[in-house]
Every structure is written in C-alpha cells, then in structure tokens.
CSV table of C-alpha atoms in Angstrom, one decimal:
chain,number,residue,atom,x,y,z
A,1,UNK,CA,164.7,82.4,48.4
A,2,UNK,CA,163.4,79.5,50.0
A,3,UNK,CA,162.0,81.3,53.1
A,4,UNK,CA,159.6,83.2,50.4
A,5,UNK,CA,158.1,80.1,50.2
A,6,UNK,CA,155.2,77.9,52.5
A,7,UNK,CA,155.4,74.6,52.4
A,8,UNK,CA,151.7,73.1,52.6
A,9,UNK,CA,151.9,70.2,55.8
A,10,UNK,CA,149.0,68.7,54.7
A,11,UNK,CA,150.1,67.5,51.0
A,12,UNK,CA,154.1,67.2,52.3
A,13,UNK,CA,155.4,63.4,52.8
A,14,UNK,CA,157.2,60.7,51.6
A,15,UNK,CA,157.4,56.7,51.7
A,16,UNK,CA,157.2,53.5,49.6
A,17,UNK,CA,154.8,52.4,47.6
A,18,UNK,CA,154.2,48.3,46.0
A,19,UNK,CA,155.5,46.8,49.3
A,20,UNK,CA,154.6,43.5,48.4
A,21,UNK,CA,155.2,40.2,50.4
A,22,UNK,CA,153.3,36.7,51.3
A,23,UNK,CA,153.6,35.8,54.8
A,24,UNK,CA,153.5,31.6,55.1
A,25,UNK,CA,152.6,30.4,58.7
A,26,UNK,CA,152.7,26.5,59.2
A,27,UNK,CA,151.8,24.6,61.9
A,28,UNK,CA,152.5,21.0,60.7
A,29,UNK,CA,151.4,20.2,57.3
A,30,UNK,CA,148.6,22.7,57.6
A,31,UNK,CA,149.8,26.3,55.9
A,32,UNK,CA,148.6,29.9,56.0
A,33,UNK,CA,149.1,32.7,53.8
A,34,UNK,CA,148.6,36.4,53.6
A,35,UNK,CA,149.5,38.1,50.7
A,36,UNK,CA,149.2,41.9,51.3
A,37,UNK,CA,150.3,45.4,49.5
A,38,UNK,CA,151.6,48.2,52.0
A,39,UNK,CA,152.6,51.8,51.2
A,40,UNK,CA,154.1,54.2,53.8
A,41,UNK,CA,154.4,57.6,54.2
A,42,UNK,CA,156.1,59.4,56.9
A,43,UNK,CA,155.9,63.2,58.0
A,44,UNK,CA,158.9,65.0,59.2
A,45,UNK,CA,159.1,67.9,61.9
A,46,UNK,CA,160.9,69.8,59.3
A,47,UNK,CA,161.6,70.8,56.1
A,48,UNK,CA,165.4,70.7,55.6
A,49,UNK,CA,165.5,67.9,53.1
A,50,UNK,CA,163.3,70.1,50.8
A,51,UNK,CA,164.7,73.7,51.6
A,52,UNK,CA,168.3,73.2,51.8
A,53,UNK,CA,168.8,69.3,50.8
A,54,UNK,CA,170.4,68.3,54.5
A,55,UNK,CA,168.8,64.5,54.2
A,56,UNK,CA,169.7,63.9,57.9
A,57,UNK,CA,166.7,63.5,58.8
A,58,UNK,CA,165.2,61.6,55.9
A,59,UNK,CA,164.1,57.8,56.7
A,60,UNK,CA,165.3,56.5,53.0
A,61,UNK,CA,162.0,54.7,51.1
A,62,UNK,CA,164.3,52.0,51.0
A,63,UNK,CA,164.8,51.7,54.9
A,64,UNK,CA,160.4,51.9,54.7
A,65,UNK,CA,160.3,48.9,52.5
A,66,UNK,CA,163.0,46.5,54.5
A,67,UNK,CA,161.2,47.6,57.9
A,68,UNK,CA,157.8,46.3,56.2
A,69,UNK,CA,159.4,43.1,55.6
A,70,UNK,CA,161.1,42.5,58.7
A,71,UNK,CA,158.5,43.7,61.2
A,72,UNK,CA,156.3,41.3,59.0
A,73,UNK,CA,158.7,38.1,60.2
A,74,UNK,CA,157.5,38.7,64.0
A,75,UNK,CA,154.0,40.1,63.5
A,76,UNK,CA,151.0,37.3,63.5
A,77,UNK,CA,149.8,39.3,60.3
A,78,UNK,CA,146.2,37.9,61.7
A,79,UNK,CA,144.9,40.9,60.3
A,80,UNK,CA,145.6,43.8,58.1
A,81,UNK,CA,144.6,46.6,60.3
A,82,UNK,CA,146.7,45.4,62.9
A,83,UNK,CA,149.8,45.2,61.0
A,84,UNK,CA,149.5,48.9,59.9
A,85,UNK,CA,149.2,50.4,63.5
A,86,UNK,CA,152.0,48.1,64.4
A,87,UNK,CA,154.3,49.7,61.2
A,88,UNK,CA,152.6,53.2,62.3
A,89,UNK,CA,153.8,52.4,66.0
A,90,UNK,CA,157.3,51.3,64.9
A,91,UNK,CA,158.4,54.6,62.9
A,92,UNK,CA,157.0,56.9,65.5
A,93,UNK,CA,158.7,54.9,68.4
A,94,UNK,CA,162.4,54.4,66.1
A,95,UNK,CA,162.4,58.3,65.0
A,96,UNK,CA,162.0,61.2,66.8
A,97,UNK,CA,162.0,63.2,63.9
A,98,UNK,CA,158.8,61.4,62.3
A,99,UNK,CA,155.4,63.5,63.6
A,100,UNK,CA,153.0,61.4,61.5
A,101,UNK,CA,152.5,57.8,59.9
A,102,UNK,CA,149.9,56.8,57.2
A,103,UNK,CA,150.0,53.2,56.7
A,104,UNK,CA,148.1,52.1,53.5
A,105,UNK,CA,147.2,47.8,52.9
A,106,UNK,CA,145.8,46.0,50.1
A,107,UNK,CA,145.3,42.4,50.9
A,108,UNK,CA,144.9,39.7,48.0
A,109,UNK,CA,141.9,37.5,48.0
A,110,UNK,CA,143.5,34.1,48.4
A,111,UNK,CA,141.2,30.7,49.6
A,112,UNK,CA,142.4,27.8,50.5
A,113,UNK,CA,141.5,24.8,47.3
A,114,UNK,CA,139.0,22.6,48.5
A,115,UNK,CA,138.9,18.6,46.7
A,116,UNK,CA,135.4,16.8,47.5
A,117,UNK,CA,134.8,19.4,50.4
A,118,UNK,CA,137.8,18.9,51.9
A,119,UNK,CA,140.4,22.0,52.8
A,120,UNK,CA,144.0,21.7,51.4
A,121,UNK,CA,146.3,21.8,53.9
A,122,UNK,CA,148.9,23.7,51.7
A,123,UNK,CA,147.5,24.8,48.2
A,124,UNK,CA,145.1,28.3,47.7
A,125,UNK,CA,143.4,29.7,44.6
A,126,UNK,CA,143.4,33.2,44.1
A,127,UNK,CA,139.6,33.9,44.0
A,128,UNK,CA,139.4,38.0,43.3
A,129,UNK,CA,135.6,37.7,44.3
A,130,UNK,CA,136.7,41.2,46.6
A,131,UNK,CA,139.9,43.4,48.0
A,132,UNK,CA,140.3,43.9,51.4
A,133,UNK,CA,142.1,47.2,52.2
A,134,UNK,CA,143.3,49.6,55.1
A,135,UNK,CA,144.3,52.9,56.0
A,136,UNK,CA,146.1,53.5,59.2
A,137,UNK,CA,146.9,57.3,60.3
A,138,UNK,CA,148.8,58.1,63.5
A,139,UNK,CA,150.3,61.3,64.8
A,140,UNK,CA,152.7,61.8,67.4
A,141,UNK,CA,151.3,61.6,70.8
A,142,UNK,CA,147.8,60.4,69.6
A,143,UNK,CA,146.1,56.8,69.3
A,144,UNK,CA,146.1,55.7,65.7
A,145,UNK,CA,142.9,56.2,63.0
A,146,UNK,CA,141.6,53.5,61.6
A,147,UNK,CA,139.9,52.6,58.8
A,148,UNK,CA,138.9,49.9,56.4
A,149,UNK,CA,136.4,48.7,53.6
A,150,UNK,CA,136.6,46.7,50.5
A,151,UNK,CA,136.8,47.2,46.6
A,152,UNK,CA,136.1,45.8,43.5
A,153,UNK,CA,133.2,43.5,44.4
A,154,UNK,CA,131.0,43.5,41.3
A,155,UNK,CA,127.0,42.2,41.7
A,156,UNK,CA,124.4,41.6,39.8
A,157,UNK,CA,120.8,40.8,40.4
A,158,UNK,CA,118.6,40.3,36.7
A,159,UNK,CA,115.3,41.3,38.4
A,160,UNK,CA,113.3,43.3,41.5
A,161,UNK,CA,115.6,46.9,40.5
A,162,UNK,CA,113.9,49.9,38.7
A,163,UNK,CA,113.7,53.5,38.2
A,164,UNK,CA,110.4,55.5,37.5
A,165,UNK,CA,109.7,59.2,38.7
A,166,UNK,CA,112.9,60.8,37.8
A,167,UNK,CA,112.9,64.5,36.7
A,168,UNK,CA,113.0,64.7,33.0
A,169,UNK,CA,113.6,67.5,30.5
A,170,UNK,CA,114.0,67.9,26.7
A,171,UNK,CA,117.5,65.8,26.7
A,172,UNK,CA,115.8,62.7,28.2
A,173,UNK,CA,115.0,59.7,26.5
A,174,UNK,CA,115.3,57.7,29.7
A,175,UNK,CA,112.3,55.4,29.1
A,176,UNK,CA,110.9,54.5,33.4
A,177,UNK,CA,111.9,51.1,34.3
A,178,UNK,CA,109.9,49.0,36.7
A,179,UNK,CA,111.7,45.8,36.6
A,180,UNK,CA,115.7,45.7,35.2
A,181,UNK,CA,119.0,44.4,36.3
A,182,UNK,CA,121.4,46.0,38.8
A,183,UNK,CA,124.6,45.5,38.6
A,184,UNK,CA,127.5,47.6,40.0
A,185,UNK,CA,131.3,47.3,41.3
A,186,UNK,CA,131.2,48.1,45.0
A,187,UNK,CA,133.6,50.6,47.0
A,188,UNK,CA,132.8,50.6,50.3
A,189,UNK,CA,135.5,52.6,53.2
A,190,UNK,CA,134.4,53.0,57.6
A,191,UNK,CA,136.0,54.2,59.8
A,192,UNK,CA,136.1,53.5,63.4
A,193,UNK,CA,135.6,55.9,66.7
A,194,UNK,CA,137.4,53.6,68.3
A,195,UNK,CA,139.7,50.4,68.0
A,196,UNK,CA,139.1,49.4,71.5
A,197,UNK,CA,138.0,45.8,71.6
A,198,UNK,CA,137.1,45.8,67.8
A,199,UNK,CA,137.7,42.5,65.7
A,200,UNK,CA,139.0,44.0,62.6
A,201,UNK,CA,138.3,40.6,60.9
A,202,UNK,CA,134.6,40.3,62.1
A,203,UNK,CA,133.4,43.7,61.2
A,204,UNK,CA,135.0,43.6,57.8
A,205,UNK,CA,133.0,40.5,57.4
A,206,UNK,CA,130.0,41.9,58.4
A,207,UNK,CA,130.2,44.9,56.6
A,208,UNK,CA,130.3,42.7,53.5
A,209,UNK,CA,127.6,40.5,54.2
A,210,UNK,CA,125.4,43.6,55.0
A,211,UNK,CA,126.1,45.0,51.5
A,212,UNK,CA,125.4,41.3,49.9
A,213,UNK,CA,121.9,40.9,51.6
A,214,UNK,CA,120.8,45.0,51.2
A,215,UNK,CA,121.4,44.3,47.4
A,216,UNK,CA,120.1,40.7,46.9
A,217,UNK,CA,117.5,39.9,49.5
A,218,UNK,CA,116.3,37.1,51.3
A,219,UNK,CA,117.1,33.9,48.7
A,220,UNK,CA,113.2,33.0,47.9
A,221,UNK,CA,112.1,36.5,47.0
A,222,UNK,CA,114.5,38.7,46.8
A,223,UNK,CA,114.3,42.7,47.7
A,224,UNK,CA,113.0,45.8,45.2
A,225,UNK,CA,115.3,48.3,44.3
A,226,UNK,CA,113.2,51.6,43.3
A,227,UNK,CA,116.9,52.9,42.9
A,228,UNK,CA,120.7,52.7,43.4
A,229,UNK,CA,120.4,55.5,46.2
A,230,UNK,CA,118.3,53.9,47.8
A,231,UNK,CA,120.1,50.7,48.3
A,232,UNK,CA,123.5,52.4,48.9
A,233,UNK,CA,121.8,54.2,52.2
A,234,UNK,CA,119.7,51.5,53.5
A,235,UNK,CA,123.6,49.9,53.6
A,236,UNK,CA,125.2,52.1,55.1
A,237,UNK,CA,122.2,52.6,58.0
A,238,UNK,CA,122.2,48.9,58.4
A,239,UNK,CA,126.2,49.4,58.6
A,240,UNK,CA,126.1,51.8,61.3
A,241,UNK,CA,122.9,50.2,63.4
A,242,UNK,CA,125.2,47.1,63.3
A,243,UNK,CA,128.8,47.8,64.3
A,244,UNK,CA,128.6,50.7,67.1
A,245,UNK,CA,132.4,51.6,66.8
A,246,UNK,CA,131.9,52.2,63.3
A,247,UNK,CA,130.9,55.9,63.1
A,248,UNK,CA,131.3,56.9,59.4
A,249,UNK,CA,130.8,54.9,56.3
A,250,UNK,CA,131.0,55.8,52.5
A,251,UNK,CA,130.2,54.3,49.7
A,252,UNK,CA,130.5,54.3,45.6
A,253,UNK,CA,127.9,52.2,43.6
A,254,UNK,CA,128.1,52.6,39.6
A,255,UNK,CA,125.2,51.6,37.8
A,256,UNK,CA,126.9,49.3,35.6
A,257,UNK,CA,124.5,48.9,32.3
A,258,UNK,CA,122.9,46.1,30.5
A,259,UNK,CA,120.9,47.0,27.9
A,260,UNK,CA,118.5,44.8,25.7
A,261,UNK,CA,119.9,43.8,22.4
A,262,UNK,CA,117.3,44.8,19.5
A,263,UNK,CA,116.8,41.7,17.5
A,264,UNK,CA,113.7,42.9,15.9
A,265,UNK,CA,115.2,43.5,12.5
A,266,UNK,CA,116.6,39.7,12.8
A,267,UNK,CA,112.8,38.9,13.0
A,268,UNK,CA,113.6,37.5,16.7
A,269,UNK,CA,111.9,38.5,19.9
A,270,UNK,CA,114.0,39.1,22.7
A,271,UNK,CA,112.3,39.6,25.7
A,272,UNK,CA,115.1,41.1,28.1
A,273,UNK,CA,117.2,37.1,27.2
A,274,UNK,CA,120.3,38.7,25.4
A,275,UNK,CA,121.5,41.8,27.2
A,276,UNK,CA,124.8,43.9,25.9
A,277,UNK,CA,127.1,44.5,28.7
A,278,UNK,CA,128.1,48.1,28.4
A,279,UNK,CA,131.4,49.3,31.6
A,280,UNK,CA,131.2,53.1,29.8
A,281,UNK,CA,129.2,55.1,30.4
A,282,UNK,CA,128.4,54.4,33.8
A,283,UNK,CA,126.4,56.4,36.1
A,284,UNK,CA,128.5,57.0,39.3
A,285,UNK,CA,126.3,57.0,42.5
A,286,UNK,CA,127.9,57.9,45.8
A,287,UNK,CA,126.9,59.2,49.9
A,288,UNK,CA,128.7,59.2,53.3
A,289,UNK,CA,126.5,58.7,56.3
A,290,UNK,CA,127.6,59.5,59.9
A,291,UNK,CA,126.5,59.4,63.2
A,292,UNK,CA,124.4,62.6,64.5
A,293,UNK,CA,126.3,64.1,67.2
A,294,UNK,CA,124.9,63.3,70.7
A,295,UNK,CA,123.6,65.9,72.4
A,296,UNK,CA,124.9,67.5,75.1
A,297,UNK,CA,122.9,68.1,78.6
C-alpha cells in the first residue's frame, strides 16, 4: 500500500529541537560564556523508517542532542555560525546514510556586569536588548549555506516618522500624519554567497548597527521617516552596499502603535505627552532585496 504513496523530500526530516547548553571558557580568573539554542534535522537517502518501520538507518534525536553537547566540549564556540557548519560537517562525515543537515542556533543575549566601568571577570547579566540566530544547510557533496540575522530588537524614535499620501477609500479614517512615533520589533535574516573569509561576528554586528542608524539618524538631528517601507529598504540597500558576500537580505518591520490618549473630556490638554501603547493590531510591513544578476558578456 505504501508504494501507492510519494513521500514529499522537501517537507521529510527529523532531529532535536531545545538543545540547550552554556559553554564556560576560562583563562584565569577571566570567564566567557555562550549560551546558545540548537535544533537539528537530518535527511536520510531513504524512506524505510517511514514505509516499513526498519529504524536501521535512523540517527536517534537523542544521539542529535548528546553529539551537540559533546562536539560543543572541543569547539571554540567563537561564533554561532561556525558551530552549525561544524554539527552540519560532523553528521554528513559520521553517516553515510545522512544526504542533508539543517543546523538551526539561537544564541542568548548575555554581557558581561560592569561596576564603575570596570568588566567582571566572571559575572554576566542577561540583557535581551536582541537574539542572535543561525541557520546552517548542507547537502551531501556541497559547501554549506549560511545564513544569519537577528530578532526581537524593539525601537522607538518619538519624532521625524510620518505617513501622508496614502490611497484612501470609504473605510479610511486614517487621519495623514507628518510628525509621530515609530516604533517596531525588528526581524532581520541574510544570507551569504559565500563564507569564504567572512567574520560571522563582524557582519552580524554591522548588520545591526546599519538597522540602528537607518532608523534613528545621526544623534543631533535625527533622520525623517515618510514611511516604514521606506526605512526597511534604505536598510537593506545599505546592508547589501556594505557586506559584499551578503547577497540577500529580508526583513519584517511591524508598525507597533502609540496612539494619543484623549484627555479632553478630563478638561486636560495633551499634546502627543501620554500615548497608549497598543501591540494588537499591528500593521505587518515586510521586503527581501537581492542582488541583480550580473550580466553575462
């Protein structure tokens, strides 16, 4: 009955999920950490474990999750994105039977405490300011994808954002804005052409960086919004002009709402002092921007 049946390759895998460990590296009194989340997934040449139940080809989850922890004894863990092609390498290179490797890492925003502007040697906060994540694919016989990009870094700017010119029909009551706050959570994933000579670490940084001064603007004056579009894909241009082995970037901005409490019946003015923080609804704004292909002579 089985053989009635196609199994889709592209939706078929299995692995473990919630691998979580913190890495301590000391040299001295001075420690380091790295607290990171990893899920695994592994394709199979075959089917049998789902068309007959012969598991003898089956890497168990379980096996997944001890081989995180114990390649993450001997790896520098200097970087996420290195630590998944180095689990991706590992699978294909120990089982023949594994064809393909996605490698997925959350890392946890920890700093290092800091007394009179001095670093502990040995004590971190955890500061969830951002996330720091990777994906890491790799098929037999083929160098391994990369990419990375960070979540959950909400912003917020109380002037130089608006929105005037919009289409409107008999359902808006949108009144045009020329001056309002901006606020969003960002979600921001690249991917790189190549890996060759990249500092994971680096670009990451300046990826983030980019999306801090594209939003906020030189210190003294700041930048104008005329809309969140706008801003997500001057970003990502800036994004791509920046890192050449970048070659794709995406991005998701929602235009988290403040909204100016009425105190009028109070008999108080309120000139845009008290806003109400509204998280629903929120308008979801989103683009992907790649490289134009070069052409060929």
């Amino acid at each position: 009955m089985a053989s009635l049946f196609f199994i889709d390759p592209s939706f078929t895998g299995y692995g473990k999920s919630g691998v979580r460990l913190l890495k301590i590296k000391r040299s001295g009194k001075y420690h380091e950490i790295k607290q990171v989340e990893v899920a695994t997934e592994l394709k199979l040449d075959n089917y049998r474990d789902y068309n007959y139940g012969n598991n003898s080809s089956v890497v168990p989850t379980d096996t997944q999750k001890n081989t995180v922890y114990a390649l993450a004894k001997d790896h520098p863990l200097n970087n996420i994105e290195e630590f998944a092609v180095h689990i991706c390498n590992h699978f294909l290179t120990t089982h023949k039977q594994v064809v393909h490797v996605t490698v997925n890492i959350d890392e946890s925003p920890w700093k290092r405490i800091q007394q009179k502007g001095v670093d502990h040697a040995h004590a971190f906060v955890l500061t969830p300011e951002v996330t720091r994540f990777c994906s890491v694919t790799q098929a037999r016989g083929e160098d391994p994808k990369v990419s990375s990009g960070l979540k959950e870094m909400q912003i917020l700017k109380t002037t130089q954002s608006g929105f005037t010119g919009f289409c409107k029909d008999k359902y808006t009551i949108l009144p045009e804005a020329t001056d309002r706050p901006f606020s969003t959570k960002v979600y921001c994933q690249y991917k790189f052409d190549t890996t060759k000579g990249v500092d994971f670490s680096s670009c990451w940084n300046l990826v983030k960086n980019t999306i801090l001064e594209e939003f906020a603007g030189p210190p003294d004056t700041g930048v104008y919004s005329p809309s969140v579009q706008n801003t997500l894909y001057k970003t990502e241009a800036k994004i791509l002009s920046s890192i050449p082995q970048i070659g794709y970037v995406e991005m998701v901005m929602p235009n988290i709402h403040y909204f100016t409490v009425n105190m009028a019946p109070f008999g108080i003015a309120n000139k845009d002092e008290v806003l109400m923080a509204t998280d629903k609804p929120a308008g979801i704004i989103k683009a992907a921007l790649s490289r134009k292909p070069v052409a060929k002579l």
